[in-house]
XYZ file of C-alpha atoms in Angstrom:
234
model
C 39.677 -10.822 10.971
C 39.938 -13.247 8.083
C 37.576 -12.993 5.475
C 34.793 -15.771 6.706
C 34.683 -13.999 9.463
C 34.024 -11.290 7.621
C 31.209 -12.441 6.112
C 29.459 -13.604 9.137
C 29.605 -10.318 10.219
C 27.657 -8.804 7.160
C 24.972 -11.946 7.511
C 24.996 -10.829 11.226
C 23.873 -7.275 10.343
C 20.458 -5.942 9.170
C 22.223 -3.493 6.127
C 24.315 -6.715 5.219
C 20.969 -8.751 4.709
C 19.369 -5.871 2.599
C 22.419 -5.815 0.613
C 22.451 -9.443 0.133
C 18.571 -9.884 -0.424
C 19.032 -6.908 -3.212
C 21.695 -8.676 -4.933
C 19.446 -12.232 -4.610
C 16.806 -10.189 -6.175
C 18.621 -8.756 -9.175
C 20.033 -12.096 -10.019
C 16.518 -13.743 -9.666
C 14.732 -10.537 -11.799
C 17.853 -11.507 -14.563
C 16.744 -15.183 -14.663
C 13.068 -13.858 -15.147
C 13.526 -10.946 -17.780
C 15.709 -13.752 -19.771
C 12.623 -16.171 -19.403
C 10.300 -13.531 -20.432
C 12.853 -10.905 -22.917
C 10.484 -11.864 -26.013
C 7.162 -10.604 -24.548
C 6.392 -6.679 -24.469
C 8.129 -4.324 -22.490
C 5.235 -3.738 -20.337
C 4.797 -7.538 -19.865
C 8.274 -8.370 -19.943
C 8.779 -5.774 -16.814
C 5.349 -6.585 -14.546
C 6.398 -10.062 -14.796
C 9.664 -9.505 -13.479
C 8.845 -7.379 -10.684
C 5.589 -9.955 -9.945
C 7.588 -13.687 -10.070
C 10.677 -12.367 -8.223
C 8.190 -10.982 -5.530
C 6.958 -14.164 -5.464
C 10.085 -15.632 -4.746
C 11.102 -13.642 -1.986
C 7.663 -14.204 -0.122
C 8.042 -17.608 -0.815
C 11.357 -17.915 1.197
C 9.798 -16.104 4.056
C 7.187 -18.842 4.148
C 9.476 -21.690 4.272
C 12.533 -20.202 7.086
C 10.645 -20.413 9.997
C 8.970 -23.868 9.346
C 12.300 -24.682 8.051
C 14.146 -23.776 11.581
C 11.071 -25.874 13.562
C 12.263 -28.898 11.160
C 16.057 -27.869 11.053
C 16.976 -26.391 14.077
C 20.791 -25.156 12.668
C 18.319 -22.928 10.637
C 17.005 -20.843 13.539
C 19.911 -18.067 13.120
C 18.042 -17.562 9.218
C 14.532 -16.506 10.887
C 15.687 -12.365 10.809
C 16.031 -12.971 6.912
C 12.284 -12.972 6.810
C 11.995 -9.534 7.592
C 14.413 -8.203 4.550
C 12.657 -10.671 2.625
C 9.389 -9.547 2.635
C 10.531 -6.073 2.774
C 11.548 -6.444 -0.724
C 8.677 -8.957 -2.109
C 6.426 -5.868 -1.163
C 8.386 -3.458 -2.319
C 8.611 -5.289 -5.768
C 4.759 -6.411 -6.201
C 4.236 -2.371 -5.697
C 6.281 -1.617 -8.628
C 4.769 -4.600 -10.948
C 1.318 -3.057 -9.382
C 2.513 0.383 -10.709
C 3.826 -0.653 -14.267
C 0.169 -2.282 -14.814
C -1.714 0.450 -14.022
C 0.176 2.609 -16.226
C 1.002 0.276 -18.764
C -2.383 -1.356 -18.784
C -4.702 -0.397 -17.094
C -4.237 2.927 -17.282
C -5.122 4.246 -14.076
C -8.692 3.465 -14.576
C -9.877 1.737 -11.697
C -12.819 0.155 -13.444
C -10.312 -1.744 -16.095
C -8.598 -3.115 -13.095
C -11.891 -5.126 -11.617
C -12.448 -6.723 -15.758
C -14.221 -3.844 -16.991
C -13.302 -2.269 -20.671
C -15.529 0.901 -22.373
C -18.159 -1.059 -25.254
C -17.524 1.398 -28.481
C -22.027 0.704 -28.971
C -22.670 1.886 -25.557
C -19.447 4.172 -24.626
C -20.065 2.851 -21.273
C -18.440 0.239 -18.803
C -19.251 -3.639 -19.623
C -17.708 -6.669 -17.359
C -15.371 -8.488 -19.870
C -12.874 -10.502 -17.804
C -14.862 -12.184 -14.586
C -11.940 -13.908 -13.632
C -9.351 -11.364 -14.508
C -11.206 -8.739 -12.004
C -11.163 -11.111 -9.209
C -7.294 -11.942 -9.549
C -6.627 -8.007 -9.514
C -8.384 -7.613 -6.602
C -6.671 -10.356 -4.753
C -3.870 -8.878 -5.951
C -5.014 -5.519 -4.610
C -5.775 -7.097 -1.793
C -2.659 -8.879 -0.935
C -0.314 -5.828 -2.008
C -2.702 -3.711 0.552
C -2.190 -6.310 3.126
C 1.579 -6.773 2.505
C 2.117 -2.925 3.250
C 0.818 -3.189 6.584
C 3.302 -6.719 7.223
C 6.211 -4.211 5.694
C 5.056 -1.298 8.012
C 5.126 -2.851 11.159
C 8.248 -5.209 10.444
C 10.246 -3.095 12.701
C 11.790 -3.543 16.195
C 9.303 -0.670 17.228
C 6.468 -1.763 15.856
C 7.230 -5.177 17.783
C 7.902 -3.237 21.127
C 4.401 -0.876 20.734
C 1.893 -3.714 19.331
C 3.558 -6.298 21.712
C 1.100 -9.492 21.511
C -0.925 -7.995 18.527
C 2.516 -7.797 16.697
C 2.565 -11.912 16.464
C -1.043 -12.020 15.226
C -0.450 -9.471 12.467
C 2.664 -11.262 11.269
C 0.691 -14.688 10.812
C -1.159 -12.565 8.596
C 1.727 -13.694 6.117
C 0.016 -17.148 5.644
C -3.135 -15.437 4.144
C -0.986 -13.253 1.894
C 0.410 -15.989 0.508
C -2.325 -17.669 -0.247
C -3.633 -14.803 -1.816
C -0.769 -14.037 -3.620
C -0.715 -18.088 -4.904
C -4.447 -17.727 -5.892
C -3.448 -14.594 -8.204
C -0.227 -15.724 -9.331
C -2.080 -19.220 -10.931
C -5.088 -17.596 -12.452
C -2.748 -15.790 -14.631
C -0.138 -18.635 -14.792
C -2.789 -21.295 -15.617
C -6.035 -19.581 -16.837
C -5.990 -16.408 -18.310
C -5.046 -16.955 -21.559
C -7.121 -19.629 -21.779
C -10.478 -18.846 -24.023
C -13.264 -21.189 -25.508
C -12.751 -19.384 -28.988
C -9.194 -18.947 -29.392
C -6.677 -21.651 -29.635
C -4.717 -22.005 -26.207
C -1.292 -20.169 -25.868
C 1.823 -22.234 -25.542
C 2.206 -23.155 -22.123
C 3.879 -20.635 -19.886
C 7.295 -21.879 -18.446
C 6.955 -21.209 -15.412
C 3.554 -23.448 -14.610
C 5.662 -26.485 -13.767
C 8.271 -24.238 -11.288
C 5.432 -22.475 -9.638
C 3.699 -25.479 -9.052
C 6.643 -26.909 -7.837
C 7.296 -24.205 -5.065
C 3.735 -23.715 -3.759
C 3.851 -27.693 -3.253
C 7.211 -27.426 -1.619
C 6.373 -24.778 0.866
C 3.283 -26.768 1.671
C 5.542 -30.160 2.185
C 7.502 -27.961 4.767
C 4.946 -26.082 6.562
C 3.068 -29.263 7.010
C 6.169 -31.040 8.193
C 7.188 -28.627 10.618
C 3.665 -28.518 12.090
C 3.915 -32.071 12.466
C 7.495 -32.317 14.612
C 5.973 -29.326 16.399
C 2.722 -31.767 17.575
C 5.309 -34.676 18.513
C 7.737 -32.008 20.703
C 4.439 -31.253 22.462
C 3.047 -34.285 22.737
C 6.673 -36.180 23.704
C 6.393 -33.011 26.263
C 3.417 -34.322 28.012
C 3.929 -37.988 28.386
C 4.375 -38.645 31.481
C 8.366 -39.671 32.698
C-alpha cells in the first residue's frame, strides 16, 4: 500500500478524523494564542479555547451546504461529526477557565451582576455582558446535547427525531455568532472611556460568518432549482 493510499485510509476512519481534527485544532489554538500572547493568561487562554471553537463549528456549518453546491464534497459530510465534537469540547473548557478565572463560580457575576462595596449586595452592571453569557450558556448547553447524540446509536434509537435535533446546529450557530460579536465588537466599548484598539479578529470573523452565509444560501438555492428542474414536466 503506497503511502496515498495510506492516507485515504486514515481520512476513511473515524480515529483518523479525530486525530486529524486534534492536530487542525492545535495548529489553529497556536495561530490564536500568538494573536492574543500579550493579553492575560486568563484572557489569553478563554480566547483560545473560544475562537478555535468557533472555527471548528464554523466548518461544520459550511460541509454539508458545501457537498449540495460541490458534489465531490459529499465524502467530507462525516467530518462534521469530529468537528463539532471538538468545538464543544473546547467552548466547555473556555466556559471553565471563565468561571474560574473570572467569574469565579458565582453564578450571579456570570448574568452582569458584581457585589456594590455601599450596599454589599448584587447590582446589574453589564446588561449586555449578562445576555452574551447566557447565550453562551445557552449554546454550550445546547451543543452538549448535538455532541451526545452524534453517535451511530443515537441515530439508530432517535431515528427521525435524530435529523431534527441535528438542524439544531443552525440555531447554535447563530447563537454562538450573536455571543462571539458582542464581545468582538461591543464590549469594550463604553460612553466614558476612550475605545480600545480594535480587536484583530473583527474583520476575520466578519469575514467567516458572511462566508458561511454566502454558502448556505447558495446551496439552498441549487437545492430549489434540482427540485424545481425535478418537476417540470419532460
Amino acid at each position: 500500500m503506497g503511502f496515498s493510499q495510506n492516507i485515504r485510509s486514515v481520512f476513511k476512519h473515524w480515529w483518523g478524523r479525530h486525530l486529524i481534527v486534534i492536530g487542525f485544532s492545535i495548529v489553529c489554538g497556536y495561530g490564536f494564542w500568538l494573536i492574543h500572547n500579550t493579553w492575560v493568561p486568563m484572557h489569553l487562554w478563554n480566547r483560545v479555547f473560544g475562537d478555535t471553537s468557533v472555527v471548528l463549528l464554523a466548518l461544520t456549518m459550511v460541509i454539508g451546504p458545501g457537498a449540495r453546491i460541490w458534489p465531490k464534497l459529499q465524502a467530507s459530510k462525516p467530518w462534521r461529526r469530529e468537528l463539532g465534537i471538538y468545538a464543544v469540547i473546547l467552548a466547555s473548557v473556555h466556559l471553565i477557565i471563565l468561571f474560574d478565572g473570572w467569574f469565579k463560580w458565582d453564578l450571579m457575576v456570570l448574568v452582569g451582576y458584581v457585589v456594590h462595596p455601599a450596599f454589599n449586595d448584587y447590582v446589574l452592571d453589564r446588561h449586555g455582558l449578562g445576555l452574551a453569557n447566557i447565550l453562551g450558556v445557552v449554546a454550550l448547553l445546547y451543543g452538549l446535547v448535538l455532541m451526545l447524540t452524534s453517535n451511530d446509536l443515537s441515530q439508530t434509537v432517535l431515528r427521525s427525531t435524530w435529523k431534527f435535533v441535528q438542524l439544531g446546529s443552525y440555531t447554535l450557530w447563530a447563537l454562538v455568532v450573536v455571543h462571539t460579536g458582542y464581545f468582538l465588537y461591543l464590549h469594550f466599548v463604553h460612553y466614558h472611556r476612550p475605545d480600545p484598539e480594535p480587536n484583530v479578529l473583527q474583520w476575520p470573523f466578519a469575514g467567516l460568518v458572511g462566508l458561511v452565509l454566502i454558502i448556505q444560501f447558495v446551496a439552498t438555492l441549487r437545492t430549489w432549482k434540482n427540485r424545481q428542474e425535478s418537476r417540470a414536466p419532460s
